[in-house]
Tab-separated table of C-alpha atoms in Angstrom:
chain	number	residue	atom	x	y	z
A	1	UNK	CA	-66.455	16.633	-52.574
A	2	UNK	CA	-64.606	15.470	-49.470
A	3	UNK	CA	-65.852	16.046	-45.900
A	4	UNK	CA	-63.537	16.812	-43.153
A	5	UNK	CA	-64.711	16.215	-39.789
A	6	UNK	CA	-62.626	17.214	-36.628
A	7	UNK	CA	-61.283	14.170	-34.718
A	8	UNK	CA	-61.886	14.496	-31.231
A	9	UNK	CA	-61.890	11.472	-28.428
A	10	UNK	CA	-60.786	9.362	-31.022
A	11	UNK	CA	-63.544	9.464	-32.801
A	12	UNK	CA	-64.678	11.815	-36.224
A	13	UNK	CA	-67.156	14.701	-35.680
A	14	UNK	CA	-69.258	16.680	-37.329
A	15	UNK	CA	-69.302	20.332	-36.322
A	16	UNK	CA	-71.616	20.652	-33.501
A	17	UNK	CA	-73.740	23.254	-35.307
A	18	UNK	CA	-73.484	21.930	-38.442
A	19	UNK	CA	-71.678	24.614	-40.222
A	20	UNK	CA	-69.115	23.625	-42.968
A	21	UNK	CA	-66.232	26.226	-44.629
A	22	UNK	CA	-65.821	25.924	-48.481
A	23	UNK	CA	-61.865	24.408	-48.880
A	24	UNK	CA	-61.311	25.475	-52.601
A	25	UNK	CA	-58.423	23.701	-54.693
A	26	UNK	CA	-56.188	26.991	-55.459
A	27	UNK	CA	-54.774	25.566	-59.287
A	28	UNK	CA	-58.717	25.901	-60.036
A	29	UNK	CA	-60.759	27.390	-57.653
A	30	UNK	CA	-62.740	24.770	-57.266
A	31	UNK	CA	-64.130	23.805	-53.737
A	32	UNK	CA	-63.367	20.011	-53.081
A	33	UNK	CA	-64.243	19.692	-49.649
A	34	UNK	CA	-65.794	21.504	-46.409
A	35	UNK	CA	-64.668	21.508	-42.833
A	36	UNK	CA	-65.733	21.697	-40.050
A	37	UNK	CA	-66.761	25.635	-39.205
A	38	UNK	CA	-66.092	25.019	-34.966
A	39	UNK	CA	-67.261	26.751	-32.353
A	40	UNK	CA	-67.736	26.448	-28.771
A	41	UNK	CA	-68.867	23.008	-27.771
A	42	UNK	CA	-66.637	21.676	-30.691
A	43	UNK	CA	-63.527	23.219	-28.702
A	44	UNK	CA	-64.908	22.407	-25.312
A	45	UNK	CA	-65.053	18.594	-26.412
A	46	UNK	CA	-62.341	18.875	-27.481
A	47	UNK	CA	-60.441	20.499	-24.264
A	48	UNK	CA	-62.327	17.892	-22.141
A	49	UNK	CA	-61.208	15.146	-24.215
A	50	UNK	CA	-57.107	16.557	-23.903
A	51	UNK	CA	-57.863	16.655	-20.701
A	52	UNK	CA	-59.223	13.633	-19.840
A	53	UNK	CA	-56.118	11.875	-21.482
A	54	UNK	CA	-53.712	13.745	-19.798
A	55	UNK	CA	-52.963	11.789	-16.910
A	56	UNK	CA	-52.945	8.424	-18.951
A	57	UNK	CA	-50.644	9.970	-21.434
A	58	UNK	CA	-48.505	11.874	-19.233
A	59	UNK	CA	-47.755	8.670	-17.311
A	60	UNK	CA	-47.109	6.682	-20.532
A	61	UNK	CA	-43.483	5.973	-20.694
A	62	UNK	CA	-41.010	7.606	-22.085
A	63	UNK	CA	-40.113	4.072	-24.272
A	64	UNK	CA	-43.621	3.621	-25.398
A	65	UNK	CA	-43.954	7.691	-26.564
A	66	UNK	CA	-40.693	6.926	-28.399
A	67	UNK	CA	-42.123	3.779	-30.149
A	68	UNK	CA	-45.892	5.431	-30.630
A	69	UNK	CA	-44.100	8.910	-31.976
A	70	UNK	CA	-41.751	6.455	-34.542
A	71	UNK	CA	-44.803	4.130	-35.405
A	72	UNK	CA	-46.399	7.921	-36.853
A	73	UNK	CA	-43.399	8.670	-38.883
A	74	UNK	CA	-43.448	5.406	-40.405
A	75	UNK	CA	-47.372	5.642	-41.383
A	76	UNK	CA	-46.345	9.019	-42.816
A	77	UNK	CA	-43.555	7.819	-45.116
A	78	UNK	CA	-46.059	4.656	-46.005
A	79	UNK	CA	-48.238	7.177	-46.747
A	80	UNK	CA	-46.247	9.266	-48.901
A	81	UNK	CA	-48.064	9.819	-52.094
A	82	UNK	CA	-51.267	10.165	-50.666
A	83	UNK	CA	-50.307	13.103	-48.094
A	84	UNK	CA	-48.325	14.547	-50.938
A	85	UNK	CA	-51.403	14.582	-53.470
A	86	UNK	CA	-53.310	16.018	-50.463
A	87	UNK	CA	-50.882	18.889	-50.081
A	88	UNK	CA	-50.475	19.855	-53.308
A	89	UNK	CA	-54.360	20.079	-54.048
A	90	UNK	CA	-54.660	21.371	-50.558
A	91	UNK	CA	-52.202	24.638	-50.934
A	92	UNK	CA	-51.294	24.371	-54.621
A	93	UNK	CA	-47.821	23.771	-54.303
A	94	UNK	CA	-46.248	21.245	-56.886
A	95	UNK	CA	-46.605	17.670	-56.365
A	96	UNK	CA	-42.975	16.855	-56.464
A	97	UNK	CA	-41.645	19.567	-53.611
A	98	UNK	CA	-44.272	18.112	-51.318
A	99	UNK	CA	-42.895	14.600	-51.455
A	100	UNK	CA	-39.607	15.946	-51.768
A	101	UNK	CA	-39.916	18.305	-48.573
A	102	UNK	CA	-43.224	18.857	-46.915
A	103	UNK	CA	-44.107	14.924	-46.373
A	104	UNK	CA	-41.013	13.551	-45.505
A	105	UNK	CA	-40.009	16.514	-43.145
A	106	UNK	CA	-43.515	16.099	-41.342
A	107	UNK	CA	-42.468	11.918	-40.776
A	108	UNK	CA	-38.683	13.598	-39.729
A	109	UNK	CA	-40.147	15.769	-37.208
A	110	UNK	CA	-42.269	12.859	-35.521
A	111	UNK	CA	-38.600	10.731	-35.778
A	112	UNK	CA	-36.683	13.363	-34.450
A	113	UNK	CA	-38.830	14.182	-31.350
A	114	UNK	CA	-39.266	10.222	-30.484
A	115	UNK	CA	-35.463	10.448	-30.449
A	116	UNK	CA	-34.858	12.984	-28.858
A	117	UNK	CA	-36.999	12.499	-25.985
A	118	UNK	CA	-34.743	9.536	-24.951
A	119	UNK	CA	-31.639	12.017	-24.326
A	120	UNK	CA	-33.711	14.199	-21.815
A	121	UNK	CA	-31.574	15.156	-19.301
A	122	UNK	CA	-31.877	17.551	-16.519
A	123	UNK	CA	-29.426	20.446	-15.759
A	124	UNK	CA	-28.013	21.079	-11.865
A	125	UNK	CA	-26.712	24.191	-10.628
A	126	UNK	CA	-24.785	24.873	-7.413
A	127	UNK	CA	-25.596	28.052	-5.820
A	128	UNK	CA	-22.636	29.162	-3.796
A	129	UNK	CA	-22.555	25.683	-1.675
A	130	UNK	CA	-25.783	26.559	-0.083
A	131	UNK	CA	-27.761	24.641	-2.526
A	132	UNK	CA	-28.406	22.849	-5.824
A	133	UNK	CA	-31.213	24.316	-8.282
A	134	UNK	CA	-32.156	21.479	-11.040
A	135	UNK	CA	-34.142	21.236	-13.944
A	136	UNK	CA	-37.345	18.855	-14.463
A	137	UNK	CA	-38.641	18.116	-17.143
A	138	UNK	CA	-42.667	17.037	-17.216
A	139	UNK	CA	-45.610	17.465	-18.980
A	140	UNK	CA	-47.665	20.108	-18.293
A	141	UNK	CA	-51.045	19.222	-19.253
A	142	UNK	CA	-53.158	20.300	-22.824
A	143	UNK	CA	-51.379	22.349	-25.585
A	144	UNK	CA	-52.989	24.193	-28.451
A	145	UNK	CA	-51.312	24.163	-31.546
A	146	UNK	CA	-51.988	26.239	-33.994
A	147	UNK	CA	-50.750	25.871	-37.439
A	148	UNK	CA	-50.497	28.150	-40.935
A	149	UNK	CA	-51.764	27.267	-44.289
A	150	UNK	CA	-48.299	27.821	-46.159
A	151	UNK	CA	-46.324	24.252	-44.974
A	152	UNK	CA	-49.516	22.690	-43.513
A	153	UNK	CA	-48.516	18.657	-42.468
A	154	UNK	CA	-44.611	20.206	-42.225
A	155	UNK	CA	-45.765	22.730	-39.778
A	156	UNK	CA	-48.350	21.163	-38.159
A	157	UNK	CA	-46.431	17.827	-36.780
A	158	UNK	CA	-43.513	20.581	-35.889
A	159	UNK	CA	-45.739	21.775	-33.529
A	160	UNK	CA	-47.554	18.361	-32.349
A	161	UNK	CA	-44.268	15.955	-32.202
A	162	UNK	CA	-42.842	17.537	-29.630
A	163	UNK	CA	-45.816	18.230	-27.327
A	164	UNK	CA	-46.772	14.931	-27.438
A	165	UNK	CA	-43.543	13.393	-27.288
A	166	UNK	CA	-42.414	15.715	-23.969
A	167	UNK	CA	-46.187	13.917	-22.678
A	168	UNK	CA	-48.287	16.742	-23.020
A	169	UNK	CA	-51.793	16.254	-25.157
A	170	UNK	CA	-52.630	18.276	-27.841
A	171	UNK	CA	-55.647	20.419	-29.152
A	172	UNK	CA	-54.481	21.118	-32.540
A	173	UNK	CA	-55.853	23.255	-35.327
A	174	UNK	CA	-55.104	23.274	-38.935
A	175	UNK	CA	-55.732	26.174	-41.166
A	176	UNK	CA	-59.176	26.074	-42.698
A	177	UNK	CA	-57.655	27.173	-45.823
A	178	UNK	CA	-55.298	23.663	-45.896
A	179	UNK	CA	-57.182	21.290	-43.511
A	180	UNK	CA	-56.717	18.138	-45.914
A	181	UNK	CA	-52.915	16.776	-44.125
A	182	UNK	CA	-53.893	17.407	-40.886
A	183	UNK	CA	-57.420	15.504	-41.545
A	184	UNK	CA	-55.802	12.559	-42.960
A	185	UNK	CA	-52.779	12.754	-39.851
């Protein structure tokens, strides 16, 4: 039996009230591990905690999100076989499409977004000669992400990459029914 604990502050927590959700392995319905059943004061740590490291983060440069958001996809490729093992007990798809899709599209989505956030640009549009309307682009504080059980790491780090990468910090919950990816993430 595995426990899950949310991470929060950098640090692994139990739920606050001590309440744990059966995660059952769907080739056998056997339960092999329990997470964390949150409520309240688990999301309000968690919110303070975003927020807390939102101006640190926000201010981070652009260069160092680019090498922290690469560094991730590299720990995911290195860690290959056991994300893909994860997934496949997780959601019960077969070993071999995880590795050959889910995990390496979860370290391409962390690649893609460190790249791309080097080519931000901003747009400028003349209005008639009486002025110029522009585009900025900055972070705007704590995102929730919210992701689905069917492509959970996949899904998950298409939703996280981006917000982190743009500067933004993330609250980010996994399915309870395929928590085992984002756990190990």
């Amino acid at each position: 039996m595995k426990d899950i604990f949310n991470y929060i502050n950098g640090e692994l927590r139990a739920a606050a009230d001590k309440n744990y959700l059966d995660v059952y392995n769907p080739a056998d319905g056997a339960v092999y591990a329990q997470v964390p059943d949150s409520n309240e004061k688990d999301i309000e740590a968690a919110i303070q905690a975003a927020q807390d490291a939102f101006p640190s983060w926000s201010a981070t440069s652009i260069q160092e999100r680019h090498e922290y958001l690469l560094k991730i996809a590299q720990r995911i490729e290195e860690k290959m076989d056991a994300l893909a093992l994860a997934e496949s007990v997780d959601n019960g798809k077969p070993l071999w499409l995880a590795k050959a899709v889910d995990i390496p599209r979860a370290a391409s989505n962390f690649s893609f977004f460190s790249t791309a956030i080097m080519q931000f640009a901003s747009e400028a549009h003349e209005m008639n000669g009486h002025a110029i309307n522009y585009t900025l682009r900055n972070p705007l504080g704590v995102v929730a992400c919210i992701s689905p059980w069917n492509l959970p790491l996949y899904l998950f780090t298409w939703k996280i990459a981006p917000a982190l990468a743009a500067g933004n910090t993330v609250i980010a919950k996994p399915s309870e029914v395929t928590p085992m990816t984002a756990f190990l993430l």
